[in-house]
mmCIF file of N, CA and C in Angstrom:
data_model
loop_
_atom_site.group_PDB
_atom_site.id
_atom_site.type_symbol
_atom_site.label_atom_id
_atom_site.label_comp_id
_atom_site.label_asym_id
_atom_site.label_seq_id
_atom_site.Cartn_x
_atom_site.Cartn_y
_atom_site.Cartn_z
ATOM 1 N N UNK A 1 -1.210 11.771 -23.844
ATOM 2 C CA UNK A 1 -2.212 10.824 -24.441
ATOM 3 C C UNK A 1 -3.724 10.744 -24.544
ATOM 4 N N UNK A 2 -4.024 10.597 -24.923
ATOM 5 C CA UNK A 2 -5.748 10.011 -24.682
ATOM 6 C C UNK A 2 -6.094 9.128 -25.244
ATOM 7 N N UNK A 3 -7.036 8.359 -23.606
ATOM 8 C CA UNK A 3 -7.670 7.090 -23.584
ATOM 9 C C UNK A 3 -9.240 7.019 -24.122
ATOM 10 N N UNK A 4 -9.678 5.950 -23.468
ATOM 11 C CA UNK A 4 -11.016 6.309 -23.943
ATOM 12 C C UNK A 4 -11.276 4.539 -23.118
ATOM 13 N N UNK A 5 -12.399 4.697 -22.267
ATOM 14 C CA UNK A 5 -12.597 3.770 -21.484
ATOM 15 C C UNK A 5 -13.583 3.214 -21.814
ATOM 16 N N UNK A 6 -14.559 2.242 -22.163
ATOM 17 C CA UNK A 6 -15.967 1.742 -22.162
ATOM 18 C C UNK A 6 -16.003 1.291 -20.647
ATOM 19 N N UNK A 7 -17.699 1.883 -20.545
ATOM 20 C CA UNK A 7 -17.928 1.554 -19.503
ATOM 21 C C UNK A 7 -19.090 1.291 -19.679
ATOM 22 N N UNK A 8 -20.205 0.411 -18.830
ATOM 23 C CA UNK A 8 -21.959 -0.484 -18.692
ATOM 24 C C UNK A 8 -22.352 1.175 -18.134
ATOM 25 N N UNK A 9 -23.798 0.939 -18.674
ATOM 26 C CA UNK A 9 -24.590 1.826 -17.933
ATOM 27 C C UNK A 9 -24.791 2.313 -16.623
ATOM 28 N N UNK A 10 -24.630 1.011 -15.729
ATOM 29 C CA UNK A 10 -24.641 1.063 -14.067
ATOM 30 C C UNK A 10 -23.659 1.740 -13.740
ATOM 31 N N UNK A 11 -22.408 1.489 -14.296
ATOM 32 C CA UNK A 11 -20.914 1.848 -13.990
ATOM 33 C C UNK A 11 -21.050 3.367 -13.821
ATOM 34 N N UNK A 12 -21.715 3.777 -15.169
ATOM 35 C CA UNK A 12 -22.028 5.392 -15.608
ATOM 36 C C UNK A 12 -22.894 6.463 -14.960
ATOM 37 N N UNK A 13 -23.542 5.020 -14.627
ATOM 38 C CA UNK A 13 -24.942 6.169 -13.309
ATOM 39 C C UNK A 13 -24.183 5.835 -12.732
ATOM 40 N N UNK A 14 -23.438 5.371 -11.638
ATOM 41 C CA UNK A 14 -22.731 5.722 -10.104
ATOM 42 C C UNK A 14 -21.360 6.643 -10.276
ATOM 43 N N UNK A 15 -21.411 6.158 -11.311
ATOM 44 C CA UNK A 15 -20.499 8.021 -11.733
ATOM 45 C C UNK A 15 -20.833 9.034 -11.563
ATOM 46 N N UNK A 16 -21.809 9.097 -12.330
ATOM 47 C CA UNK A 16 -22.346 10.437 -12.312
ATOM 48 C C UNK A 16 -22.755 11.101 -11.526
ATOM 49 N N UNK A 17 -23.735 9.703 -10.208
ATOM 50 C CA UNK A 17 -23.917 10.090 -8.867
ATOM 51 C C UNK A 17 -23.494 10.564 -7.820
ATOM 52 N N UNK A 18 -21.887 9.794 -7.645
ATOM 53 C CA UNK A 18 -20.918 10.576 -7.595
ATOM 54 C C UNK A 18 -20.508 11.559 -7.701
ATOM 55 N N UNK A 19 -19.887 11.503 -8.821
ATOM 56 C CA UNK A 19 -20.091 13.552 -9.645
ATOM 57 C C UNK A 19 -20.748 14.318 -8.837
ATOM 58 N N UNK A 20 -22.153 14.014 -8.908
ATOM 59 C CA UNK A 20 -23.135 14.680 -8.638
ATOM 60 C C UNK A 20 -22.435 15.369 -7.235
ATOM 61 N N UNK A 21 -22.560 14.618 -6.670
ATOM 62 C CA UNK A 21 -22.788 14.464 -4.981
ATOM 63 C C UNK A 21 -21.404 15.331 -4.861
ATOM 64 N N UNK A 22 -20.610 15.580 -4.795
ATOM 65 C CA UNK A 22 -19.516 15.750 -4.436
ATOM 66 C C UNK A 22 -18.843 16.598 -5.664
ATOM 67 N N UNK A 23 -20.073 17.476 -6.268
ATOM 68 C CA UNK A 23 -20.059 18.796 -7.514
ATOM 69 C C UNK A 23 -18.606 18.550 -7.968
ATOM 70 N N UNK A 24 -18.153 17.313 -8.732
ATOM 71 C CA UNK A 24 -17.233 16.860 -9.323
ATOM 72 C C UNK A 24 -17.465 16.378 -10.930
ATOM 73 N N UNK A 25 -16.911 16.367 -11.592
ATOM 74 C CA UNK A 25 -17.122 15.746 -13.044
ATOM 75 C C UNK A 25 -16.761 14.417 -13.577
ATOM 76 N N UNK A 26 -17.072 14.028 -13.823
ATOM 77 C CA UNK A 26 -17.207 11.770 -13.716
ATOM 78 C C UNK A 26 -15.775 11.810 -14.530
ATOM 79 N N UNK A 27 -15.037 12.618 -15.336
ATOM 80 C CA UNK A 27 -14.173 12.641 -15.944
ATOM 81 C C UNK A 27 -12.944 12.856 -14.097
ATOM 82 N N UNK A 28 -12.864 13.629 -13.773
ATOM 83 C CA UNK A 28 -12.535 13.901 -12.390
ATOM 84 C C UNK A 28 -12.728 12.514 -11.187
ATOM 85 N N UNK A 29 -13.589 12.535 -11.139
ATOM 86 C CA UNK A 29 -14.286 11.120 -10.426
ATOM 87 C C UNK A 29 -12.869 9.742 -10.965
ATOM 88 N N UNK A 30 -12.659 9.562 -12.315
ATOM 89 C CA UNK A 30 -12.847 8.833 -13.447
ATOM 90 C C UNK A 30 -10.866 9.233 -12.784
ATOM 91 N N UNK A 31 -10.634 10.133 -13.190
ATOM 92 C CA UNK A 31 -8.977 10.102 -12.939
ATOM 93 C C UNK A 31 -8.833 10.353 -11.817
ATOM 94 N N UNK A 32 -9.328 10.204 -10.447
ATOM 95 C CA UNK A 32 -8.907 10.537 -9.068
ATOM 96 C C UNK A 32 -8.910 8.334 -9.082
ATOM 97 N N UNK A 33 -10.548 7.595 -9.177
ATOM 98 C CA UNK A 33 -9.507 6.426 -8.965
ATOM 99 C C UNK A 33 -8.580 6.172 -9.512
ATOM 100 N N UNK A 34 -8.503 5.771 -10.949
ATOM 101 C CA UNK A 34 -6.647 5.604 -11.512
ATOM 102 C C UNK A 34 -6.437 5.851 -10.859
ATOM 103 N N UNK A 35 -5.825 7.563 -9.796
ATOM 104 C CA UNK A 35 -4.554 7.395 -9.935
ATOM 105 C C UNK A 35 -4.387 6.967 -8.164
ATOM 106 N N UNK A 36 -5.552 6.782 -7.785
ATOM 107 C CA UNK A 36 -5.650 5.959 -6.602
ATOM 108 C C UNK A 36 -5.261 5.047 -6.556
ATOM 109 N N UNK A 37 -5.899 3.850 -7.293
ATOM 110 C CA UNK A 37 -5.152 2.129 -7.927
ATOM 111 C C UNK A 37 -3.536 2.236 -8.387
ATOM 112 N N UNK A 38 -3.454 3.455 -9.218
ATOM 113 C CA UNK A 38 -1.791 2.989 -9.688
ATOM 114 C C UNK A 38 -1.138 3.564 -8.535
ATOM 115 N N UNK A 39 -1.050 3.934 -7.788
ATOM 116 C CA UNK A 39 -1.062 4.767 -6.434
ATOM 117 C C UNK A 39 -0.742 3.369 -5.024
ATOM 118 N N UNK A 40 -1.910 2.375 -5.380
ATOM 119 C CA UNK A 40 -1.463 1.605 -4.874
ATOM 120 C C UNK A 40 -0.974 -0.145 -4.616
ATOM 121 N N UNK A 41 -1.531 -0.140 -6.611
ATOM 122 C CA UNK A 41 -0.882 -1.025 -6.577
ATOM 123 C C UNK A 41 0.803 -0.936 -6.371
ATOM 124 N N UNK A 42 1.302 -0.061 -7.095
ATOM 125 C CA UNK A 42 2.900 0.487 -7.414
ATOM 126 C C UNK A 42 3.119 0.337 -6.198
ATOM 127 N N UNK A 43 2.429 0.806 -4.450
ATOM 128 C CA UNK A 43 2.796 0.508 -3.755
ATOM 129 C C UNK A 43 3.127 -1.164 -3.111
ATOM 130 N N UNK A 44 2.308 -1.368 -3.641
ATOM 131 C CA UNK A 44 1.864 -2.905 -3.432
ATOM 132 C C UNK A 44 3.426 -3.842 -3.913
ATOM 133 N N UNK A 45 3.618 -3.405 -5.383
ATOM 134 C CA UNK A 45 4.744 -3.415 -5.827
ATOM 135 C C UNK A 45 5.627 -3.808 -5.292
ATOM 136 N N UNK A 46 5.985 -2.761 -4.930
ATOM 137 C CA UNK A 46 7.902 -1.602 -3.824
ATOM 138 C C UNK A 46 7.277 -3.059 -2.559
ATOM 139 N N UNK A 47 6.652 -3.408 -1.677
ATOM 140 C CA UNK A 47 6.588 -4.240 -0.833
ATOM 141 C C UNK A 47 7.013 -5.225 -0.955
ATOM 142 N N UNK A 48 6.435 -6.191 -2.647
ATOM 143 C CA UNK A 48 5.973 -7.611 -2.850
ATOM 144 C C UNK A 48 8.126 -7.023 -3.491
ATOM 145 N N UNK A 49 8.765 -6.888 -3.922
ATOM 146 C CA UNK A 49 10.424 -6.420 -4.406
ATOM 147 C C UNK A 49 11.285 -6.460 -3.260
ATOM 148 N N UNK A 50 10.632 -5.592 -2.086
ATOM 149 C CA UNK A 50 11.812 -4.913 -0.471
ATOM 150 C C UNK A 50 11.593 -6.333 -0.034
ATOM 151 N N UNK A 51 10.406 -7.276 0.191
ATOM 152 C CA UNK A 51 10.353 -8.149 1.161
ATOM 153 C C UNK A 51 10.943 -9.907 0.260
ATOM 154 N N UNK A 52 10.854 -9.331 -1.123
ATOM 155 C CA UNK A 52 12.104 -10.898 -1.699
ATOM 156 C C UNK A 52 13.557 -10.438 -2.129
ATOM 157 N N UNK A 53 13.814 -8.896 -1.579
ATOM 158 C CA UNK A 53 14.816 -8.327 -1.279
ATOM 159 C C UNK A 53 15.635 -9.060 -0.302
ATOM 160 N N UNK A 54 14.253 -8.940 0.525
ATOM 161 C CA UNK A 54 15.195 -9.250 2.212
ATOM 162 C C UNK A 54 15.047 -11.133 2.538
ATOM 163 N N UNK A 55 14.330 -11.220 1.549
ATOM 164 C CA UNK A 55 14.585 -13.282 1.773
ATOM 165 C C UNK A 55 16.019 -13.633 0.945
ATOM 166 N N UNK A 56 16.056 -12.848 -0.275
ATOM 167 C CA UNK A 56 17.581 -13.470 -0.896
ATOM 168 C C UNK A 56 18.706 -12.778 0.377
ATOM 169 N N UNK A 57 18.347 -11.873 1.265
ATOM 170 C CA UNK A 57 19.614 -11.017 2.233
ATOM 171 C C UNK A 57 19.620 -12.565 3.021
ATOM 172 N N UNK A 58 18.128 -12.911 3.608
ATOM 173 C CA UNK A 58 17.920 -14.047 4.873
ATOM 174 C C UNK A 58 18.881 -15.066 4.263
ATOM 175 N N UNK A 59 18.291 -15.581 3.078
ATOM 176 C CA UNK A 59 18.749 -16.775 2.336
ATOM 177 C C UNK A 59 20.546 -16.637 2.097
ATOM 178 N N UNK A 60 20.617 -15.720 1.597
ATOM 179 C CA UNK A 60 22.978 -15.082 1.505
ATOM 180 C C UNK A 60 23.156 -15.223 2.750
ATOM 181 N N UNK A 61 22.420 -14.584 4.190
ATOM 182 C CA UNK A 61 23.544 -14.278 5.354
ATOM 183 C C UNK A 61 23.043 -14.700 6.612
ATOM 184 N N UNK A 62 22.592 -15.555 6.847
ATOM 185 C CA UNK A 62 21.425 -16.457 8.278
ATOM 186 C C UNK A 62 20.435 -14.878 9.231
ATOM 187 N N UNK A 63 21.436 -12.968 8.309
ATOM 188 C CA UNK A 63 20.660 -13.207 9.454
ATOM 189 C C UNK A 63 19.343 -12.386 9.813
ATOM 190 N N UNK A 64 19.097 -12.402 10.879
ATOM 191 C CA UNK A 64 17.409 -12.354 11.294
ATOM 192 C C UNK A 64 17.059 -12.130 12.687
ATOM 193 N N UNK A 65 15.641 -11.208 12.930
ATOM 194 C CA UNK A 65 15.240 -11.511 14.361
ATOM 195 C C UNK A 65 13.848 -12.392 14.494
ATOM 196 N N UNK A 66 13.696 -13.021 15.916
ATOM 197 C CA UNK A 66 12.672 -14.620 15.543
ATOM 198 C C UNK A 66 11.429 -12.815 15.986
ATOM 199 N N UNK A 67 10.765 -14.018 15.978
ATOM 200 C CA UNK A 67 8.894 -13.288 16.302
ATOM 201 C C UNK A 67 9.645 -12.374 17.287
ATOM 202 N N UNK A 68 9.036 -12.624 18.505
ATOM 203 C CA UNK A 68 9.684 -12.957 19.864
ATOM 204 C C UNK A 68 10.383 -11.429 20.347
ATOM 205 N N UNK A 69 11.836 -11.461 19.718
ATOM 206 C CA UNK A 69 12.601 -10.307 19.799
ATOM 207 C C UNK A 69 11.760 -9.205 18.982
ATOM 208 N N UNK A 70 11.376 -9.184 17.880
ATOM 209 C CA UNK A 70 10.193 -8.519 17.461
ATOM 210 C C UNK A 70 9.420 -7.763 18.251
ATOM 211 N N UNK A 71 8.544 -8.543 18.534
ATOM 212 C CA UNK A 71 7.596 -8.635 19.199
ATOM 213 C C UNK A 71 7.578 -7.850 20.455
ATOM 214 N N UNK A 72 8.590 -8.323 21.417
ATOM 215 C CA UNK A 72 9.425 -7.374 22.409
ATOM 216 C C UNK A 72 10.234 -5.951 22.145
ATOM 217 N N UNK A 73 10.856 -5.968 21.117
ATOM 218 C CA UNK A 73 11.134 -4.845 21.030
ATOM 219 C C UNK A 73 9.619 -3.565 20.699
ATOM 220 N N UNK A 74 8.704 -3.844 19.933
ATOM 221 C CA UNK A 74 7.685 -2.769 19.636
ATOM 222 C C UNK A 74 7.116 -3.044 20.795
ATOM 223 N N UNK A 75 6.816 -4.120 21.498
ATOM 224 C CA UNK A 75 6.114 -3.454 23.334
ATOM 225 C C UNK A 75 6.656 -2.230 24.324
ATOM 226 N N UNK A 76 8.167 -1.850 23.609
ATOM 227 C CA UNK A 76 8.607 -0.768 23.781
ATOM 228 C C UNK A 76 8.514 0.613 23.558
ATOM 229 N N UNK A 77 7.843 0.079 21.991
ATOM 230 C CA UNK A 77 7.260 1.752 21.308
ATOM 231 C C UNK A 77 6.231 1.969 22.108
ATOM 232 N N UNK A 78 6.492 3.874 22.764
ATOM 233 C CA UNK A 78 5.912 5.117 23.396
ATOM 234 C C UNK A 78 6.242 4.644 25.161
ATOM 235 N N UNK A 79 6.343 3.660 25.599
ATOM 236 C CA UNK A 79 7.179 3.869 26.209
ATOM 237 C C UNK A 79 8.118 4.666 27.308
ATOM 238 N N UNK A 80 8.744 4.526 28.132
ATOM 239 C CA UNK A 80 9.358 5.580 29.149
ATOM 240 C C UNK A 80 11.106 4.757 28.549
ATOM 241 N N UNK A 81 10.914 3.367 28.642
ATOM 242 C CA UNK A 81 12.286 2.804 28.510
ATOM 243 C C UNK A 81 11.520 2.183 26.324
ATOM 244 N N UNK A 82 11.386 2.611 25.419
ATOM 245 C CA UNK A 82 11.588 2.567 24.609
ATOM 246 C C UNK A 82 13.273 2.860 23.858
ATOM 247 N N UNK A 83 13.341 1.260 23.108
ATOM 248 C CA UNK A 83 14.451 0.580 23.027
ATOM 249 C C UNK A 83 15.080 0.580 21.393
ATOM 250 N N UNK A 84 15.899 1.076 21.061
ATOM 251 C CA UNK A 84 16.286 0.550 19.511
ATOM 252 C C UNK A 84 15.858 -0.915 18.348
ATOM 253 N N UNK A 85 15.644 -0.575 17.691
ATOM 254 C CA UNK A 85 15.832 -2.363 17.238
ATOM 255 C C UNK A 85 17.225 -3.159 17.477
ATOM 256 N N UNK A 86 16.203 -4.250 17.599
ATOM 257 C CA UNK A 86 17.825 -5.240 18.182
ATOM 258 C C UNK A 86 18.316 -5.716 17.413
ATOM 259 N N UNK A 87 19.782 -5.700 17.349
ATOM 260 C CA UNK A 87 20.489 -6.391 16.055
ATOM 261 C C UNK A 87 20.313 -7.740 15.648
ATOM 262 N N UNK A 88 20.708 -8.092 14.139
ATOM 263 C CA UNK A 88 20.456 -9.030 13.587
ATOM 264 C C UNK A 88 21.293 -10.022 14.471
ATOM 265 N N UNK A 89 21.118 -11.258 14.116
ATOM 266 C CA UNK A 89 21.911 -12.348 14.466
ATOM 267 C C UNK A 89 21.621 -13.490 13.781
ATOM 268 N N UNK A 90 22.826 -14.269 13.397
ATOM 269 C CA UNK A 90 22.489 -15.895 13.186
ATOM 270 C C UNK A 90 21.258 -16.683 13.826
#
């Protein structure tokens, strides 16, 4: 799929300077920027969908952990007394 993108001269010059510095082509710089953007936005969308699913599950079951319970659990990480995640409750 061939695609063209119109860029203003200032942005073209910035991309060219990066390309020269990194010894890459401007095309490579633009592809990398687009790939990173798409990956970041896909991850953001996955996070959003997981959060919405968690909210729905909470509304249906009422099962949860309090902030203090999570905080106390996280405080054990990296210690000799590291514990498993506490069980959810209503």
